[in-house]
């Protein structure tokens, strides 16, 4: 009597973010905004009316409608999921056969590799140039030359904070012989969405999430937007009651509150621009590189990322250390000020 773990899982390690306590967390690109009393009350009312003994609406009808209304699209094109992570899992496992090539871009969101591996697909990465940009013609060429079944990347990109234009994205979709998965987790902070174009394409899925600008990371709600044929396939592949009733109620309420979401968006963009100005000054002093950002985080290349990261950690501030780079989520004014003060202490300490 025995069971040996199969090859694809025997060396897997679980995703374990740093769960220590920090004074300030700027490591996961969440929103720094929590709902005001009025919005909280709307959320509480919605949660109060959940039928706790009943299964959730399997198609999250109201939620998809609220999402579609906020973004000016139709809900027939929308599928809700337990975070866009669930959709990455479904797309990798169901829209490719084992052995197929899934092409992604590097550097990009690490979960693409993870799910492609579980789907027993072959991963080939398009390597971004040293300015961290994607060249549309190059990625088209590589995608077709490798006979990729799926091409997936984030736009704007986590972690580089850069993005391609909507017209480049459309050129890519038009010219690759693959399903394009455009992960627009941060597109609320930029203006190059192709959400409204999904019905023009047979090979496109756009992913969105409530975890970033919308400020509901705790609720785990994501969306796939695609033409009706692909949407039917996604709905057929998902588990029936994938989004719990509480999350449906909460996210529906918030998505219906356009004034609140618009104010969240402008507050985050304002905080980002002001943090960008402060970090720019630090970069001028130190010679570090700050990349222009289209998201709610900054991507920085210091001389020694490890020493900056450790210094901040000792000060109770957690950011992300990614190879030679640092990724810093935009926080509220006080968090950003404390971050800048800590960086100034680091520089003054001569630790460069
Ligand atoms: C944060 C993030 C997501 C969101 O994932 P959820 O499962 O919806 O929280 C998706 N893609 C990228 C690139 C992200 O950075």
mmCIF file of N, CA and C in Angstrom, residues 47 49-58 240-249:
data_model
loop_
_atom_site.group_PDB
_atom_site.id
_atom_site.type_symbol
_atom_site.label_atom_id
_atom_site.label_comp_id
_atom_site.label_asym_id
_atom_site.label_seq_id
_atom_site.Cartn_x
_atom_site.Cartn_y
_atom_site.Cartn_z
ATOM 1 N N UNK A 47 -24.315 42.051 2.760
ATOM 2 C CA UNK A 47 -23.923 40.790 3.393
ATOM 3 C C UNK A 47 -25.066 40.268 4.278
ATOM 4 N N UNK A 49 -28.123 40.364 3.739
ATOM 5 C CA UNK A 49 -29.214 39.735 2.990
ATOM 6 C C UNK A 49 -28.785 38.459 2.259
ATOM 7 N N UNK A 50 -27.569 37.976 2.528
ATOM 8 C CA UNK A 50 -27.129 36.715 1.912
ATOM 9 C C UNK A 50 -27.862 35.529 2.552
ATOM 10 N N UNK A 51 -28.368 34.626 1.729
ATOM 11 C CA UNK A 51 -28.987 33.397 2.237
ATOM 12 C C UNK A 51 -27.875 32.393 2.522
ATOM 13 N N UNK A 52 -27.465 32.336 3.796
ATOM 14 C CA UNK A 52 -26.247 31.583 4.157
ATOM 15 C C UNK A 52 -26.427 30.074 3.985
ATOM 16 N N UNK A 53 -27.650 29.587 4.025
ATOM 17 C CA UNK A 53 -27.901 28.145 3.886
ATOM 18 C C UNK A 53 -28.009 27.706 2.432
ATOM 19 N N UNK A 54 -27.970 28.651 1.511
ATOM 20 C CA UNK A 54 -28.120 28.326 0.086
ATOM 21 C C UNK A 54 -26.798 28.454 -0.646
ATOM 22 N N UNK A 55 -26.617 27.648 -1.699
ATOM 23 C CA UNK A 55 -25.454 27.802 -2.564
ATOM 24 C C UNK A 55 -25.507 29.159 -3.253
ATOM 25 N N UNK A 56 -24.331 29.647 -3.630
ATOM 26 C CA UNK A 56 -24.297 30.935 -4.353
ATOM 27 C C UNK A 56 -24.902 30.815 -5.758
ATOM 28 N N UNK A 57 -25.208 31.948 -6.349
ATOM 29 C CA UNK A 57 -25.581 32.007 -7.768
ATOM 30 C C UNK A 57 -24.380 31.519 -8.584
ATOM 31 N N UNK A 58 -24.509 30.400 -9.299
ATOM 32 C CA UNK A 58 -23.343 29.836 -9.991
ATOM 33 C C UNK A 58 -22.760 30.768 -11.055
ATOM 34 N N UNK A 240 -18.856 24.870 -10.206
ATOM 35 C CA UNK A 240 -20.160 25.525 -10.273
ATOM 36 C C UNK A 240 -20.325 26.719 -9.314
ATOM 37 N N UNK A 241 -19.912 26.565 -8.082
ATOM 38 C CA UNK A 241 -20.180 27.633 -7.097
ATOM 39 C C UNK A 241 -18.882 28.315 -6.713
ATOM 40 N N UNK A 242 -18.171 28.784 -7.722
ATOM 41 C CA UNK A 242 -16.795 29.227 -7.485
ATOM 42 C C UNK A 242 -16.667 30.537 -6.704
ATOM 43 N N UNK A 243 -17.648 31.430 -6.820
ATOM 44 C CA UNK A 243 -17.547 32.688 -6.068
ATOM 45 C C UNK A 243 -18.586 32.663 -4.942
ATOM 46 N N UNK A 244 -18.130 32.734 -3.699
ATOM 47 C CA UNK A 244 -19.066 32.586 -2.587
ATOM 48 C C UNK A 244 -20.030 33.783 -2.512
ATOM 49 N N UNK A 245 -21.159 33.570 -1.878
ATOM 50 C CA UNK A 245 -22.229 34.579 -1.879
ATOM 51 C C UNK A 245 -21.808 35.884 -1.208
ATOM 52 N N UNK A 246 -20.946 35.789 -0.186
ATOM 53 C CA UNK A 246 -20.516 37.009 0.503
ATOM 54 C C UNK A 246 -19.664 37.869 -0.433
ATOM 55 N N UNK A 247 -18.753 37.224 -1.125
ATOM 56 C CA UNK A 247 -17.910 37.966 -2.061
ATOM 57 C C UNK A 247 -18.738 38.538 -3.209
ATOM 58 N N UNK A 248 -19.707 37.761 -3.673
ATOM 59 C CA UNK A 248 -20.586 38.287 -4.729
ATOM 60 C C UNK A 248 -21.306 39.543 -4.237
ATOM 61 N N UNK A 249 -21.844 39.480 -3.013
ATOM 62 C CA UNK A 249 -22.602 40.613 -2.475
ATOM 63 C C UNK A 249 -21.702 41.837 -2.288
#
